[in-house]
Amino acid sequence: MTATLLAAAVVAGNAVWNGAAYPSADPDAVARRLKAQSVEVYDGFALSEKYAAGTSRFDTSACYYRGLRSITHIDRARSDVRSFGLDWSIPGVPEATARDAQLRVRRQLEQKGWKLTLEGDRAGAHFRELGFRFEDPEGVDQIDVRWNDSTTTLFISVYAPCGQVPDSFVDYGWGEADWHPKK
């Protein structure tokens, strides 16, 4: 009985100290998934060829310790856990065209079971931004779509949360062409 209690205390203590474990992530599979989602958004906009996608960028970002251990590692990123993001834009899109394109993508994501998690329309003294964020049905990946009136640009971000990567993983060095939604 005492050994069982001790074992339970060790397991519980470890969970409190380390927090929830990050899920495993295959960086190549995550990258392919984000690229496919990005292409679906681009195609869902159904814009004329006049509106070509501009620059794109694929990044990995730092992730941090969880649980009480995070207190002893404040602002120290883990080397074995990364998040992933793919960002691109379409410049020169008039507001009416952008609104129609956004509406088509919203409907497409809703039909696929994605959940609206943020209604991001906002305005300031010298800008207006129209946008939203959806999360996939499993609650893992996110898609942000925004349009800015000062640049008349549609901005798209496809994001995968933190996951534990293999020890051999090194940040990708792929260029823009590798992640362009039409390649």
Short mmCIF file of N, CA and C in Angstrom, two decimals:
data_model
loop_
_atom_site.label_atom_id
_atom_site.label_comp_id
_atom_site.label_asym_id
_atom_site.label_seq_id
_atom_site.Cartn_x
_atom_site.Cartn_y
_atom_site.Cartn_z
N MET A 1 0.82 -1.19 0.00
CA MET A 1 0.00 0.00 0.00
C MET A 1 0.86 1.26 0.00
N THR A 2 1.92 1.27 0.83
CA THR A 2 2.79 2.42 0.91
C THR A 2 3.52 2.65 -0.42
N ALA A 3 3.96 1.56 -1.06
CA ALA A 3 4.65 1.68 -2.35
C ALA A 3 3.71 2.24 -3.41
N THR A 4 2.45 1.84 -3.36
CA THR A 4 1.46 2.34 -4.32
C THR A 4 1.23 3.83 -4.12
N LEU A 5 1.10 4.25 -2.88
CA LEU A 5 0.91 5.67 -2.59
C LEU A 5 2.13 6.49 -2.99
N LEU A 6 3.31 5.93 -2.72
CA LEU A 6 4.54 6.63 -3.10
C LEU A 6 4.64 6.77 -4.61
N ALA A 7 4.32 5.71 -5.33
CA ALA A 7 4.35 5.76 -6.80
C ALA A 7 3.35 6.79 -7.33
N ALA A 8 2.15 6.81 -6.74
CA ALA A 8 1.13 7.78 -7.16
C ALA A 8 1.59 9.21 -6.88
N ALA A 9 2.24 9.41 -5.74
CA ALA A 9 2.74 10.74 -5.38
C ALA A 9 3.83 11.19 -6.34
N VAL A 10 4.70 10.27 -6.75
CA VAL A 10 5.78 10.59 -7.70
C VAL A 10 5.18 10.97 -9.05
N VAL A 11 4.20 10.20 -9.52
CA VAL A 11 3.55 10.49 -10.81
C VAL A 11 2.86 11.85 -10.74
N ALA A 12 2.10 12.09 -9.67
CA ALA A 12 1.40 13.36 -9.52
C ALA A 12 2.38 14.53 -9.41
N GLY A 13 3.43 14.36 -8.65
CA GLY A 13 4.44 15.40 -8.51
C GLY A 13 5.11 15.72 -9.83
N ASN A 14 5.42 14.69 -10.61
CA ASN A 14 6.04 14.87 -11.93
C ASN A 14 5.09 15.66 -12.85
N ALA A 15 3.80 15.33 -12.80
CA ALA A 15 2.83 16.03 -13.64
C ALA A 15 2.72 17.50 -13.25
N VAL A 16 2.74 17.78 -11.96
CA VAL A 16 2.65 19.16 -11.49
C VAL A 16 3.93 19.92 -11.84
N TRP A 17 5.07 19.28 -11.69
CA TRP A 17 6.36 19.92 -11.96
C TRP A 17 6.53 20.20 -13.46
N ASN A 18 6.27 19.19 -14.30
CA ASN A 18 6.51 19.34 -15.74
C ASN A 18 5.32 19.85 -16.52
N GLY A 19 4.11 19.77 -15.95
CA GLY A 19 2.93 20.17 -16.70
C GLY A 19 2.59 19.13 -17.75
N ALA A 20 1.59 19.44 -18.54
CA ALA A 20 1.17 18.52 -19.60
C ALA A 20 2.27 18.38 -20.64
N ALA A 21 2.48 17.16 -21.08
CA ALA A 21 3.50 16.90 -22.10
C ALA A 21 3.03 17.48 -23.44
N TYR A 22 3.98 17.98 -24.22
CA TYR A 22 3.65 18.42 -25.57
C TYR A 22 3.48 17.19 -26.45
N PRO A 23 2.56 17.25 -27.40
CA PRO A 23 2.41 16.11 -28.31
C PRO A 23 3.62 16.03 -29.24
N SER A 24 3.88 14.85 -29.74
CA SER A 24 4.96 14.68 -30.72
C SER A 24 4.57 15.35 -32.02
N ALA A 25 5.55 15.90 -32.71
CA ALA A 25 5.29 16.56 -33.99
C ALA A 25 6.35 16.15 -35.00
N ASP A 26 5.91 15.68 -36.14
CA ASP A 26 6.80 15.40 -37.27
C ASP A 26 6.86 16.69 -38.08
N PRO A 27 7.97 17.42 -38.03
CA PRO A 27 8.03 18.73 -38.70
C PRO A 27 7.66 18.69 -40.18
N ASP A 28 8.06 17.64 -40.89
CA ASP A 28 7.73 17.56 -42.31
C ASP A 28 6.23 17.37 -42.52
N ALA A 29 5.60 16.53 -41.70
CA ALA A 29 4.16 16.32 -41.81
C ALA A 29 3.40 17.59 -41.46
N VAL A 30 3.84 18.29 -40.42
CA VAL A 30 3.19 19.55 -40.04
C VAL A 30 3.33 20.56 -41.18
N ALA A 31 4.51 20.67 -41.75
CA ALA A 31 4.74 21.61 -42.84
C ALA A 31 3.85 21.29 -44.04
N ARG A 32 3.75 20.01 -44.40
CA ARG A 32 2.88 19.63 -45.52
C ARG A 32 1.42 19.96 -45.21
N ARG A 33 0.99 19.72 -43.99
CA ARG A 33 -0.39 20.00 -43.60
C ARG A 33 -0.69 21.50 -43.69
N LEU A 34 0.23 22.33 -43.18
CA LEU A 34 0.02 23.78 -43.24
C LEU A 34 0.01 24.27 -44.69
N LYS A 35 0.87 23.72 -45.50
CA LYS A 35 0.90 24.10 -46.92
C LYS A 35 -0.44 23.74 -47.58
N ALA A 36 -0.95 22.54 -47.31
CA ALA A 36 -2.22 22.12 -47.91
C ALA A 36 -3.36 23.03 -47.44
N GLN A 37 -3.38 23.38 -46.17
CA GLN A 37 -4.41 24.28 -45.65
C GLN A 37 -4.29 25.66 -46.30
N SER A 38 -3.07 26.10 -46.48
CA SER A 38 -2.82 27.39 -47.11
C SER A 38 -3.35 27.41 -48.54
N VAL A 39 -3.09 26.35 -49.28
CA VAL A 39 -3.57 26.25 -50.66
C VAL A 39 -5.10 26.26 -50.69
N GLU A 40 -5.73 25.55 -49.75
CA GLU A 40 -7.19 25.53 -49.68
C GLU A 40 -7.75 26.93 -49.44
N VAL A 41 -7.10 27.70 -48.57
CA VAL A 41 -7.55 29.07 -48.32
C VAL A 41 -7.39 29.91 -49.58
N TYR A 42 -6.23 29.81 -50.22
CA TYR A 42 -5.99 30.57 -51.44
C TYR A 42 -7.03 30.23 -52.49
N ASP A 43 -7.26 28.93 -52.71
CA ASP A 43 -8.26 28.51 -53.69
C ASP A 43 -9.66 28.96 -53.28
N GLY A 44 -9.95 28.92 -51.97
CA GLY A 44 -11.25 29.33 -51.46
C GLY A 44 -11.55 30.81 -51.68
N PHE A 45 -10.53 31.63 -51.74
CA PHE A 45 -10.74 33.05 -52.03
C PHE A 45 -11.37 33.24 -53.41
N ALA A 46 -11.03 32.34 -54.34
CA ALA A 46 -11.56 32.39 -55.70
C ALA A 46 -11.37 33.77 -56.33
N LEU A 47 -10.19 34.32 -56.14
CA LEU A 47 -9.86 35.62 -56.72
C LEU A 47 -9.42 35.46 -58.16
N SER A 48 -9.61 36.49 -58.95
CA SER A 48 -9.13 36.44 -60.33
C SER A 48 -7.60 36.44 -60.31
N GLU A 49 -7.02 36.04 -61.42
CA GLU A 49 -5.55 35.97 -61.51
C GLU A 49 -4.91 37.34 -61.35
N LYS A 50 -5.70 38.37 -61.45
CA LYS A 50 -5.22 39.74 -61.25
C LYS A 50 -4.63 39.90 -59.84
N TYR A 51 -5.14 39.12 -58.87
CA TYR A 51 -4.69 39.21 -57.48
C TYR A 51 -3.80 38.02 -57.16
N ALA A 52 -2.53 38.19 -57.38
CA ALA A 52 -1.57 37.11 -57.16
C ALA A 52 -1.02 37.17 -55.73
N ALA A 53 -0.78 36.01 -55.17
CA ALA A 53 -0.19 35.94 -53.84
C ALA A 53 1.21 36.55 -53.88
N GLY A 54 1.51 37.32 -52.85
CA GLY A 54 2.82 37.96 -52.74
C GLY A 54 3.78 37.09 -51.96
N THR A 55 4.51 37.70 -51.08
CA THR A 55 5.54 36.99 -50.33
C THR A 55 4.94 36.01 -49.33
N SER A 56 5.73 34.99 -49.02
CA SER A 56 5.32 34.01 -48.03
C SER A 56 6.51 33.69 -47.14
N ARG A 57 6.20 33.15 -45.96
CA ARG A 57 7.27 32.82 -45.01
C ARG A 57 6.82 31.65 -44.15
N PHE A 58 7.68 30.66 -44.02
CA PHE A 58 7.43 29.53 -43.12
C PHE A 58 8.41 29.64 -41.96
N ASP A 59 7.86 29.65 -40.73
CA ASP A 59 8.69 29.83 -39.54
C ASP A 59 8.37 28.77 -38.50
N THR A 60 9.36 28.53 -37.66
CA THR A 60 9.10 27.82 -36.42
C THR A 60 9.38 28.81 -35.30
N SER A 61 8.68 28.63 -34.20
CA SER A 61 8.82 29.56 -33.08
C SER A 61 9.08 28.80 -31.79
N ALA A 62 9.60 29.54 -30.84
CA ALA A 62 9.95 28.98 -29.53
C ALA A 62 8.71 28.57 -28.75
N CYS A 63 8.88 27.54 -27.93
CA CYS A 63 7.86 27.09 -26.99
C CYS A 63 8.55 26.95 -25.63
N TYR A 64 7.77 27.03 -24.58
CA TYR A 64 8.35 27.13 -23.25
C TYR A 64 7.93 25.99 -22.34
N TYR A 65 8.60 25.91 -21.22
CA TYR A 65 8.31 24.88 -20.22
C TYR A 65 6.92 25.09 -19.66
N ARG A 66 6.33 23.99 -19.20
CA ARG A 66 5.02 24.03 -18.57
C ARG A 66 5.14 23.64 -17.10
N GLY A 67 4.03 23.72 -16.41
CA GLY A 67 4.00 23.31 -15.01
C GLY A 67 4.84 24.23 -14.14
N LEU A 68 5.10 23.78 -12.93
CA LEU A 68 5.91 24.58 -12.00
C LEU A 68 7.33 24.76 -12.50
N ARG A 69 7.78 23.83 -13.33
CA ARG A 69 9.13 23.93 -13.89
C ARG A 69 9.30 25.23 -14.68
N SER A 70 8.21 25.74 -15.23
CA SER A 70 8.30 26.98 -16.01
C SER A 70 8.76 28.16 -15.15
N ILE A 71 8.48 28.10 -13.86
CA ILE A 71 8.92 29.18 -12.96
C ILE A 71 10.44 29.23 -12.89
N THR A 72 11.07 28.08 -12.91
CA THR A 72 12.54 28.03 -12.83
C THR A 72 13.19 28.25 -14.20
N HIS A 73 12.38 28.29 -15.26
CA HIS A 73 12.91 28.48 -16.62
C HIS A 73 12.20 29.64 -17.31
N ILE A 74 11.91 30.69 -16.57
CA ILE A 74 11.19 31.83 -17.13
C ILE A 74 11.94 32.37 -18.34
N ASP A 75 11.20 32.55 -19.43
CA ASP A 75 11.74 33.11 -20.68
C ASP A 75 12.86 32.26 -21.28
N ARG A 76 12.93 30.99 -20.93
CA ARG A 76 13.92 30.10 -21.54
C ARG A 76 13.19 29.08 -22.39
N ALA A 77 13.37 29.16 -23.67
CA ALA A 77 12.67 28.28 -24.60
C ALA A 77 13.23 26.87 -24.55
N ARG A 78 12.37 25.93 -24.86
CA ARG A 78 12.80 24.54 -24.96
C ARG A 78 13.37 24.32 -26.35
N SER A 79 14.45 23.59 -26.45
CA SER A 79 15.05 23.31 -27.75
C SER A 79 14.35 22.17 -28.47
N ASP A 80 13.58 21.37 -27.75
CA ASP A 80 12.94 20.19 -28.34
C ASP A 80 11.46 20.40 -28.67
N VAL A 81 10.96 21.62 -28.52
CA VAL A 81 9.55 21.90 -28.77
C VAL A 81 9.46 23.17 -29.63
N ARG A 82 8.70 23.09 -30.72
CA ARG A 82 8.55 24.23 -31.63
C ARG A 82 7.09 24.34 -32.08
N SER A 83 6.68 25.56 -32.41
CA SER A 83 5.41 25.78 -33.10
C SER A 83 5.75 26.11 -34.55
N PHE A 84 4.75 26.06 -35.43
CA PHE A 84 4.99 26.24 -36.86
C PHE A 84 3.99 27.22 -37.42
N GLY A 85 4.43 28.06 -38.33
CA GLY A 85 3.54 29.03 -38.96
C GLY A 85 3.91 29.29 -40.40
N LEU A 86 2.90 29.48 -41.21
CA LEU A 86 3.07 29.83 -42.62
C LEU A 86 2.26 31.10 -42.85
N ASP A 87 2.94 32.17 -43.28
CA ASP A 87 2.31 33.47 -43.52
C ASP A 87 2.52 33.88 -44.97
N TRP A 88 1.50 34.45 -45.57
CA TRP A 88 1.61 35.00 -46.91
C TRP A 88 0.56 36.08 -47.09
N SER A 89 0.63 36.77 -48.19
CA SER A 89 -0.28 37.89 -48.40
C SER A 89 -0.62 38.05 -49.88
N ILE A 90 -1.71 38.78 -50.11
CA ILE A 90 -2.12 39.14 -51.46
C ILE A 90 -2.31 40.65 -51.47
N PRO A 91 -1.40 41.38 -52.10
CA PRO A 91 -1.49 42.85 -52.08
C PRO A 91 -2.50 43.38 -53.10
N GLY A 92 -2.94 44.63 -52.85
CA GLY A 92 -3.75 45.35 -53.81
C GLY A 92 -5.17 44.83 -53.99
N VAL A 93 -5.79 44.34 -52.92
CA VAL A 93 -7.16 43.81 -53.02
C VAL A 93 -8.14 44.86 -52.48
N PRO A 94 -9.04 45.36 -53.32
CA PRO A 94 -10.01 46.35 -52.85
C PRO A 94 -10.93 45.74 -51.77
N GLU A 95 -11.50 46.61 -50.94
CA GLU A 95 -12.29 46.14 -49.81
C GLU A 95 -13.44 45.22 -50.21
N ALA A 96 -14.22 45.58 -51.20
CA ALA A 96 -15.36 44.75 -51.59
C ALA A 96 -14.91 43.36 -52.05
N THR A 97 -13.84 43.32 -52.80
CA THR A 97 -13.29 42.05 -53.28
C THR A 97 -12.77 41.23 -52.10
N ALA A 98 -12.10 41.89 -51.16
CA ALA A 98 -11.58 41.20 -49.98
C ALA A 98 -12.71 40.65 -49.12
N ARG A 99 -13.75 41.43 -48.92
CA ARG A 99 -14.90 40.96 -48.12
C ARG A 99 -15.55 39.73 -48.76
N ASP A 100 -15.73 39.77 -50.07
CA ASP A 100 -16.32 38.61 -50.76
C ASP A 100 -15.42 37.38 -50.62
N ALA A 101 -14.11 37.57 -50.79
CA ALA A 101 -13.16 36.45 -50.67
C ALA A 101 -13.17 35.90 -49.24
N GLN A 102 -13.19 36.78 -48.26
CA GLN A 102 -13.23 36.34 -46.87
C GLN A 102 -14.52 35.57 -46.58
N LEU A 103 -15.62 36.02 -47.10
CA LEU A 103 -16.89 35.33 -46.89
C LEU A 103 -16.84 33.92 -47.48
N ARG A 104 -16.27 33.78 -48.66
CA ARG A 104 -16.16 32.45 -49.28
C ARG A 104 -15.32 31.52 -48.41
N VAL A 105 -14.19 32.03 -47.88
CA VAL A 105 -13.32 31.20 -47.04
C VAL A 105 -14.01 30.86 -45.72
N ARG A 106 -14.70 31.81 -45.14
CA ARG A 106 -15.45 31.53 -43.89
C ARG A 106 -16.43 30.39 -44.10
N ARG A 107 -17.20 30.46 -45.17
CA ARG A 107 -18.18 29.40 -45.47
C ARG A 107 -17.48 28.06 -45.68
N GLN A 108 -16.38 28.09 -46.40
CA GLN A 108 -15.62 26.87 -46.66
C GLN A 108 -15.13 26.24 -45.36
N LEU A 109 -14.56 27.04 -44.48
CA LEU A 109 -14.05 26.52 -43.21
C LEU A 109 -15.19 25.99 -42.34
N GLU A 110 -16.30 26.73 -42.29
CA GLU A 110 -17.46 26.28 -41.50
C GLU A 110 -17.99 24.95 -42.03
N GLN A 111 -18.05 24.79 -43.35
CA GLN A 111 -18.53 23.54 -43.95
C GLN A 111 -17.61 22.37 -43.61
N LYS A 112 -16.34 22.65 -43.40
CA LYS A 112 -15.39 21.60 -43.05
C LYS A 112 -15.34 21.34 -41.55
N GLY A 113 -16.17 22.05 -40.79
CA GLY A 113 -16.24 21.83 -39.36
C GLY A 113 -15.27 22.66 -38.53
N TRP A 114 -14.59 23.63 -39.16
CA TRP A 114 -13.71 24.52 -38.41
C TRP A 114 -14.57 25.44 -37.56
N LYS A 115 -14.02 25.88 -36.42
CA LYS A 115 -14.77 26.70 -35.47
C LYS A 115 -14.20 28.12 -35.45
N LEU A 116 -15.09 29.11 -35.55
CA LEU A 116 -14.69 30.51 -35.44
C LEU A 116 -14.28 30.77 -33.99
N THR A 117 -13.04 31.23 -33.79
CA THR A 117 -12.55 31.50 -32.43
C THR A 117 -12.28 32.98 -32.19
N LEU A 118 -12.23 33.77 -33.25
CA LEU A 118 -11.98 35.21 -33.09
C LEU A 118 -12.59 35.97 -34.24
N GLU A 119 -13.40 36.93 -33.89
CA GLU A 119 -13.91 37.89 -34.87
C GLU A 119 -13.00 39.09 -34.73
N GLY A 120 -12.14 39.35 -35.72
CA GLY A 120 -11.06 40.31 -35.54
C GLY A 120 -11.21 41.64 -36.24
N ASP A 121 -12.44 42.07 -36.53
CA ASP A 121 -12.60 43.40 -37.13
C ASP A 121 -12.23 44.44 -36.08
N ARG A 122 -11.40 45.40 -36.50
CA ARG A 122 -11.02 46.46 -35.56
C ARG A 122 -10.65 47.70 -36.35
N ALA A 123 -10.69 48.82 -35.66
CA ALA A 123 -10.38 50.09 -36.32
C ALA A 123 -9.70 51.02 -35.34
N GLY A 124 -8.84 51.86 -35.88
CA GLY A 124 -8.17 52.88 -35.10
C GLY A 124 -8.35 54.21 -35.80
N ALA A 125 -7.63 55.19 -35.33
CA ALA A 125 -7.75 56.53 -35.91
C ALA A 125 -7.35 56.56 -37.38
N HIS A 126 -6.38 55.71 -37.76
CA HIS A 126 -5.86 55.76 -39.14
C HIS A 126 -5.82 54.41 -39.81
N PHE A 127 -6.59 53.45 -39.33
CA PHE A 127 -6.58 52.14 -39.98
C PHE A 127 -7.90 51.41 -39.71
N ARG A 128 -8.14 50.43 -40.54
CA ARG A 128 -9.27 49.53 -40.35
C ARG A 128 -8.81 48.16 -40.81
N GLU A 129 -9.13 47.15 -40.01
CA GLU A 129 -8.72 45.80 -40.34
C GLU A 129 -9.93 44.90 -40.20
N LEU A 130 -10.14 44.06 -41.19
CA LEU A 130 -11.25 43.10 -41.18
C LEU A 130 -10.63 41.71 -41.13
N GLY A 131 -11.06 40.89 -40.18
CA GLY A 131 -10.47 39.57 -40.12
C GLY A 131 -11.15 38.64 -39.15
N PHE A 132 -10.63 37.41 -39.12
CA PHE A 132 -11.18 36.37 -38.28
C PHE A 132 -10.14 35.25 -38.11
N ARG A 133 -10.42 34.38 -37.13
CA ARG A 133 -9.56 33.21 -36.90
C ARG A 133 -10.47 32.00 -36.74
N PHE A 134 -10.07 30.90 -37.37
CA PHE A 134 -10.76 29.63 -37.23
C PHE A 134 -9.78 28.59 -36.69
N GLU A 135 -10.35 27.63 -35.96
CA GLU A 135 -9.57 26.51 -35.41
C GLU A 135 -10.14 25.23 -36.00
N ASP A 136 -9.24 24.29 -36.34
CA ASP A 136 -9.71 23.06 -36.96
C ASP A 136 -10.54 22.22 -35.99
N PRO A 137 -11.29 21.23 -36.50
CA PRO A 137 -12.20 20.45 -35.65
C PRO A 137 -11.50 19.74 -34.49
N GLU A 138 -10.24 19.40 -34.63
CA GLU A 138 -9.51 18.74 -33.55
C GLU A 138 -8.95 19.75 -32.54
N GLY A 139 -9.11 21.02 -32.82
CA GLY A 139 -8.62 22.05 -31.90
C GLY A 139 -7.11 22.20 -31.93
N VAL A 140 -6.50 21.96 -33.07
CA VAL A 140 -5.04 21.99 -33.17
C VAL A 140 -4.59 23.19 -34.01
N ASP A 141 -4.86 23.17 -35.30
CA ASP A 141 -4.37 24.20 -36.21
C ASP A 141 -5.32 25.40 -36.23
N GLN A 142 -4.76 26.55 -36.63
CA GLN A 142 -5.55 27.77 -36.73
C GLN A 142 -5.26 28.47 -38.06
N ILE A 143 -6.27 29.15 -38.56
CA ILE A 143 -6.12 29.97 -39.77
C ILE A 143 -6.61 31.37 -39.44
N ASP A 144 -5.75 32.36 -39.67
CA ASP A 144 -6.11 33.78 -39.52
C ASP A 144 -6.18 34.39 -40.91
N VAL A 145 -7.23 35.17 -41.13
CA VAL A 145 -7.38 35.91 -42.39
C VAL A 145 -7.68 37.35 -42.00
N ARG A 146 -6.89 38.29 -42.53
CA ARG A 146 -7.08 39.71 -42.23
C ARG A 146 -6.92 40.52 -43.52
N TRP A 147 -7.62 41.63 -43.56
CA TRP A 147 -7.46 42.60 -44.65
C TRP A 147 -7.28 43.95 -44.00
N ASN A 148 -6.33 44.73 -44.53
CA ASN A 148 -6.00 46.03 -43.96
C ASN A 148 -6.29 47.10 -45.01
N ASP A 149 -7.03 48.13 -44.61
CA ASP A 149 -7.41 49.15 -45.59
C ASP A 149 -6.26 50.07 -45.98
N SER A 150 -5.27 50.25 -45.13
CA SER A 150 -4.17 51.15 -45.49
C SER A 150 -3.23 50.53 -46.52
N THR A 151 -3.17 49.20 -46.55
CA THR A 151 -2.32 48.54 -47.55
C THR A 151 -3.13 47.79 -48.60
N THR A 152 -4.43 47.69 -48.41
CA THR A 152 -5.34 46.88 -49.24
C THR A 152 -4.74 45.49 -49.50
N THR A 153 -4.27 44.89 -48.42
CA THR A 153 -3.63 43.58 -48.52
C THR A 153 -4.39 42.56 -47.68
N LEU A 154 -4.59 41.38 -48.26
CA LEU A 154 -5.11 40.24 -47.52
C LEU A 154 -3.92 39.52 -46.90
N PHE A 155 -3.97 39.27 -45.60
CA PHE A 155 -2.90 38.56 -44.89
C PHE A 155 -3.45 37.22 -44.41
N ILE A 156 -2.71 36.18 -44.64
CA ILE A 156 -3.13 34.84 -44.25
C ILE A 156 -2.04 34.21 -43.40
N SER A 157 -2.44 33.65 -42.26
CA SER A 157 -1.51 32.93 -41.38
C SER A 157 -2.13 31.58 -41.07
N VAL A 158 -1.36 30.53 -41.27
CA VAL A 158 -1.77 29.18 -40.93
C VAL A 158 -0.78 28.73 -39.85
N TYR A 159 -1.31 28.21 -38.74
CA TYR A 159 -0.50 28.01 -37.55
C TYR A 159 -0.75 26.63 -36.93
N ALA A 160 0.32 25.97 -36.52
CA ALA A 160 0.24 24.72 -35.76
C ALA A 160 0.91 24.97 -34.42
N PRO A 161 0.27 24.56 -33.32
CA PRO A 161 0.79 24.85 -31.99
C PRO A 161 2.04 24.03 -31.66
N CYS A 162 2.56 24.26 -30.49
CA CYS A 162 3.80 23.63 -30.05
C CYS A 162 3.71 22.11 -30.06
N GLY A 163 4.76 21.50 -30.53
CA GLY A 163 4.88 20.05 -30.54
C GLY A 163 6.33 19.66 -30.33
N GLN A 164 6.53 18.50 -29.76
CA GLN A 164 7.89 18.02 -29.51
C GLN A 164 8.47 17.46 -30.80
N VAL A 165 9.58 18.03 -31.22
CA VAL A 165 10.22 17.65 -32.48
C VAL A 165 11.36 16.68 -32.21
N PRO A 166 11.76 15.91 -33.22
CA PRO A 166 12.89 14.99 -33.04
C PRO A 166 14.18 15.73 -32.69
N ASP A 167 15.07 15.06 -32.00
CA ASP A 167 16.36 15.66 -31.61
C ASP A 167 17.14 16.18 -32.82
N SER A 168 16.96 15.55 -33.98
CA SER A 168 17.72 15.92 -35.17
C SER A 168 17.15 17.13 -35.89
N PHE A 169 16.02 17.67 -35.44
CA PHE A 169 15.38 18.77 -36.14
C PHE A 169 16.20 20.05 -36.04
N VAL A 170 16.36 20.68 -37.20
CA VAL A 170 16.99 22.00 -37.30
C VAL A 170 16.00 22.86 -38.07
N ASP A 171 15.87 24.13 -37.70
CA ASP A 171 14.92 25.01 -38.39
C ASP A 171 15.08 24.89 -39.90
N TYR A 172 13.95 24.96 -40.58
CA TYR A 172 13.94 24.87 -42.02
C TYR A 172 14.63 26.06 -42.66
N GLY A 173 15.27 25.81 -43.78
CA GLY A 173 15.90 26.87 -44.54
C GLY A 173 15.23 27.03 -45.89
N TRP A 174 13.96 26.59 -46.01
CA TRP A 174 13.29 26.67 -47.28
C TRP A 174 13.01 28.11 -47.64
N GLY A 175 13.08 28.40 -48.92
CA GLY A 175 12.83 29.75 -49.40
C GLY A 175 11.37 29.99 -49.64
N GLU A 176 11.08 31.21 -50.04
CA GLU A 176 9.70 31.63 -50.29
C GLU A 176 9.01 30.74 -51.31
N ALA A 177 9.71 30.36 -52.35
CA ALA A 177 9.08 29.57 -53.41
C ALA A 177 8.53 28.25 -52.89
N ASP A 178 9.14 27.69 -51.87
CA ASP A 178 8.68 26.41 -51.32
C ASP A 178 7.31 26.52 -50.68
N TRP A 179 6.93 27.73 -50.26
CA TRP A 179 5.70 27.88 -49.47
C TRP A 179 4.67 28.76 -50.13
N HIS A 180 4.91 29.17 -51.33
CA HIS A 180 3.96 30.00 -52.04
C HIS A 180 2.70 29.16 -52.30
N PRO A 181 1.50 29.70 -52.07
CA PRO A 181 0.29 28.91 -52.18
C PRO A 181 -0.01 28.40 -53.59
N LYS A 182 0.60 28.95 -54.59
CA LYS A 182 0.33 28.49 -55.96
C LYS A 182 1.46 27.65 -56.53
N LYS A 183 2.37 27.16 -55.70
CA LYS A 183 3.46 26.32 -56.22
C LYS A 183 3.33 24.92 -55.70
#
